[in-house]
C-alpha positions as MATLAB code, in Angstrom:
seq = 'MDGLLRNCATGCRVDEAFTMDDLVDSISADTSGLRCGHVQLRIVFITPQRLSYTTLSDLAQALIDGTVYEIVQGLLDIQHLTEKNLYNQRQKLHSEHRALKQDLVRKHKQALQTCKSHNLAVLKTNQRAENEALDQRVKDEQRMMDEKIVAEMDQKVLDQQNTLEKAGVPGFYITTNPQEVMMQMNLLELILKLQQKETVSGSLP';
ca = [
      31.110  -18.901   14.310;
      33.055  -18.319   16.789;
      32.224  -16.030   19.887;
      33.245  -15.436   23.351;
      31.165  -14.227   26.492;
      32.641  -14.898   29.823;
      30.006  -13.925   32.576;
      31.232  -13.776   36.397;
      30.570  -12.336   39.655;
      33.764  -10.824   40.435;
      35.083  -10.306   36.790;
      35.530  -11.515   32.975;
      38.094  -13.075   31.075;
      38.276  -13.492   27.404;
      38.689  -16.831   25.555;
      39.995  -17.062   22.480;
      38.655  -20.735   22.506;
      34.577  -19.626   22.052;
      32.186  -21.129   19.811;
      28.689  -19.841   19.757;
      27.615  -22.559   21.279;
      29.387  -20.734   25.041;
      28.098  -17.581   24.250;
      24.617  -19.175   23.866;
      25.714  -20.667   27.867;
      27.057  -17.890   29.007;
      23.434  -15.000   27.738;
      22.026  -17.446   28.527;
      23.103  -17.029   31.676;
      23.306  -13.304   32.297;
      19.027  -13.442   31.162;
      18.787  -15.995   34.641;
      20.893  -13.368   35.990;
      18.876  -11.033   35.647;
      16.527  -12.528   37.120;
      17.489  -12.760   40.169;
      19.734   -8.772   39.317;
      22.934   -9.623   39.097;
      24.645   -9.479   35.887;
      27.509   -8.493   34.340;
      28.846   -9.066   30.971;
      31.953   -7.974   28.294;
      32.252   -7.408   24.564;
      31.947   -9.984   22.759;
      32.955  -11.186   19.943;
      31.068  -13.176   17.165;
      33.324  -13.399   13.457;
      33.304  -11.161   11.887;
      31.331   -8.257   13.639;
      31.764   -6.708   17.528;
      29.252   -6.462   19.910;
      28.884   -3.942   22.444;
      29.214   -4.818   25.668;
      26.132   -2.376   25.723;
      24.426   -4.543   22.693;
      24.645   -7.992   25.323;
      23.487   -5.849   27.890;
      20.770   -4.437   26.499;
      20.035   -7.929   24.079;
      20.321  -10.238   28.194;
      17.287   -7.158   28.437;
      15.092   -8.026   26.466;
      15.576  -11.821   26.845;
      13.930  -12.019   30.284;
      10.105  -12.309   29.656;
       9.999  -14.403   26.834;
       8.423  -11.817   24.786;
      11.454  -10.953   22.176;
      11.626  -15.219   21.439;
       7.655  -15.028   20.324;
       8.383  -12.649   17.995;
      11.266  -14.004   16.463;
       9.345  -17.284   16.501;
       6.396  -15.474   14.427;
       8.678  -13.713   11.511;
      10.747  -17.226   10.529;
       6.847  -18.635   10.369;
       6.232  -15.510    8.272;
       9.352  -15.638    6.232;
       9.141  -20.054    5.747;
       5.386  -19.347    4.511;
       6.583  -16.279    2.037;
       9.753  -18.343    0.835;
       7.336  -22.241    0.511;
       4.297  -19.093   -1.054;
       7.715  -18.107   -3.741;
       9.188  -21.258   -4.604;
       5.403  -22.967   -5.568;
       5.426  -19.684   -7.530;
       8.118  -20.165   -9.633;
       7.089  -23.547   -9.486;
       3.668  -23.218  -10.896;
       5.815  -21.413  -13.236;
       8.036  -23.601  -15.101;
       5.030  -26.379  -15.015;
       3.346  -23.531  -17.303;
       6.392  -23.077  -19.323;
       7.328  -27.042  -19.464;
       3.932  -27.359  -20.928;
       3.771  -24.672  -22.955;
       6.987  -26.233  -24.684;
       5.094  -29.561  -25.050;
       2.295  -27.984  -27.141;
       4.855  -26.077  -29.297;
       6.484  -29.720  -29.882;
       3.118  -31.547  -30.548;
       1.976  -28.778  -33.037;
       5.422  -28.797  -34.591;
       5.327  -32.420  -35.451;
       1.868  -32.663  -36.165;
       2.491  -30.042  -39.047;
       5.380  -31.312  -40.257;
       3.560  -34.795  -41.016;
       1.119  -32.791  -42.952;
       3.179  -30.539  -44.633;
       3.205  -30.493  -48.570;
       7.092  -30.713  -49.229;
       6.939  -27.241  -51.655;
       5.718  -25.912  -48.033;
       8.447  -27.693  -45.757;
      11.926  -24.766  -46.345;
       8.712  -22.288  -44.955;
       7.003  -24.899  -42.374;
      11.065  -24.582  -40.760;
      11.560  -21.204  -41.154;
       9.135  -20.208  -39.287;
       8.696  -23.445  -36.792;
      12.381  -22.265  -36.072;
      10.701  -18.379  -35.564;
       8.401  -19.777  -32.944;
      10.395  -21.581  -31.309;
      12.938  -18.306  -30.302;
       9.638  -16.979  -29.976;
       9.249  -19.101  -26.661;
      11.990  -19.611  -25.474;
      12.452  -15.554  -25.196;
       8.571  -15.364  -23.363;
      10.540  -18.201  -20.881;
      13.263  -16.617  -19.898;
      11.510  -13.176  -19.547;
       8.833  -13.958  -17.661;
      12.196  -16.741  -15.399;
      13.816  -13.804  -14.297;
      10.814  -11.185  -13.955;
      10.437  -13.961  -11.552;
      13.740  -14.012  -10.146;
      13.100  -10.122   -9.541;
      10.126  -10.096   -7.704;
      11.250  -13.605   -5.700;
      14.154  -11.532   -5.046;
      12.345   -7.659   -3.840;
       9.815   -9.990   -2.389;
      12.811  -11.282    0.638;
      14.721   -7.766    0.256;
      10.871   -5.931    2.145;
      10.517   -9.174    4.202;
      13.987   -7.842    5.342;
      13.313   -4.520    5.535;
      10.154   -6.278    7.035;
      11.162   -7.439   10.231;
      14.190   -5.084   10.236;
      11.451   -2.881   11.298;
       8.923   -5.355   13.043;
      12.161   -6.695   15.849;
      13.095   -1.311   16.587;
      10.081   -1.430   16.990;
       9.455   -4.251   19.599;
      13.203   -2.634   20.892;
      15.232   -5.353   20.963;
      18.912   -4.171   20.391;
      20.923   -4.542   17.150;
      17.596   -3.684   14.850;
      16.935   -1.387   12.959;
      16.341   -0.734    9.050;
      19.576   -1.051    6.903;
      21.444   -2.708    4.098;
      24.628   -2.325    4.821;
      25.761   -6.334    4.348;
      27.635   -6.381    7.074;
      25.131   -4.392    9.208;
      22.520   -7.305    7.789;
      25.219  -10.062    8.782;
      25.094   -8.821   12.402;
      21.182   -8.898   12.599;
      21.646  -12.232   10.906;
      23.943  -13.313   13.736;
      21.980  -11.816   16.896;
      19.078  -13.594   15.232;
      20.793  -17.405   15.347;
      21.499  -16.491   18.583;
      18.358  -15.876   20.077;
      16.706  -18.747   18.546;
      19.699  -20.798   19.191;
      18.493  -19.400   23.053;
      15.444  -19.823   23.157;
      16.129  -23.406   21.830;
      17.749  -24.101   25.219;
      15.313  -22.466   27.182;
      12.391  -24.337   26.215;
      14.217  -27.841   26.668;
      15.630  -26.455   29.776;
      11.843  -25.710   31.101;
      12.623  -22.286   31.471;
      10.544  -21.559   27.770;
       6.919  -23.149   27.412;
];
C-alpha cells in the first residue's frame, strides 16, 4: 500500500516513492509537532483512496492524547473475540454434522447386516433417502451458519464505525460503500501502525 506525506516547517513536497511506513513516520512527527504547536500537513494519497488535508490534520489532532489508540485497540480486541467465537461455533457445527454422519453410517451398517435378502432393496432405498435428507440438513445448517457469521461481522463493522464516529475520529461514519469502507480500513491500519511506533518509541505506555 503506497502513500505520500511530508511534514515540513517551511513547505511540503510530494514524493511518489513514499510508502505506508513513511506515512507513519510523517504523521508520528506531526503529532509530536502538534504537542509543540507546530504542524503543517499536505494531501496524502493512499492507494486507492485520497485522504484530504483536513482528514489528516484532524487525525493528527485526534491522536495527541492517545485516547483513539485505546479505542481502536479495544475494538480490535472485541473483533478478535467475536471472530474466535464465530469460528468455534462453526467448528462445533462441523463436529455435530460429522457425528451425525458417523451415527448414520453405523446404523445403516448394522441394518444391512441383519436385513433379510427380500427386504434388501427396500432397505437400501430407505437408507439412500436418509443419506440425502442428512446431506440436505447439513447443507442448510452450514448455509445458515455462514449467513449468521456474515451478518454478525457486517454488524460489527457498523458498530465499529459508529463507535469511532462518536469518538470523533476523522473519516469514520456509518457506510456500506466498499470504497469508503476500504478507506476506513486503511485509516485503521495507519492508526495501528502509529500506535505500534509510538509504543516502541516510548511516547505511549
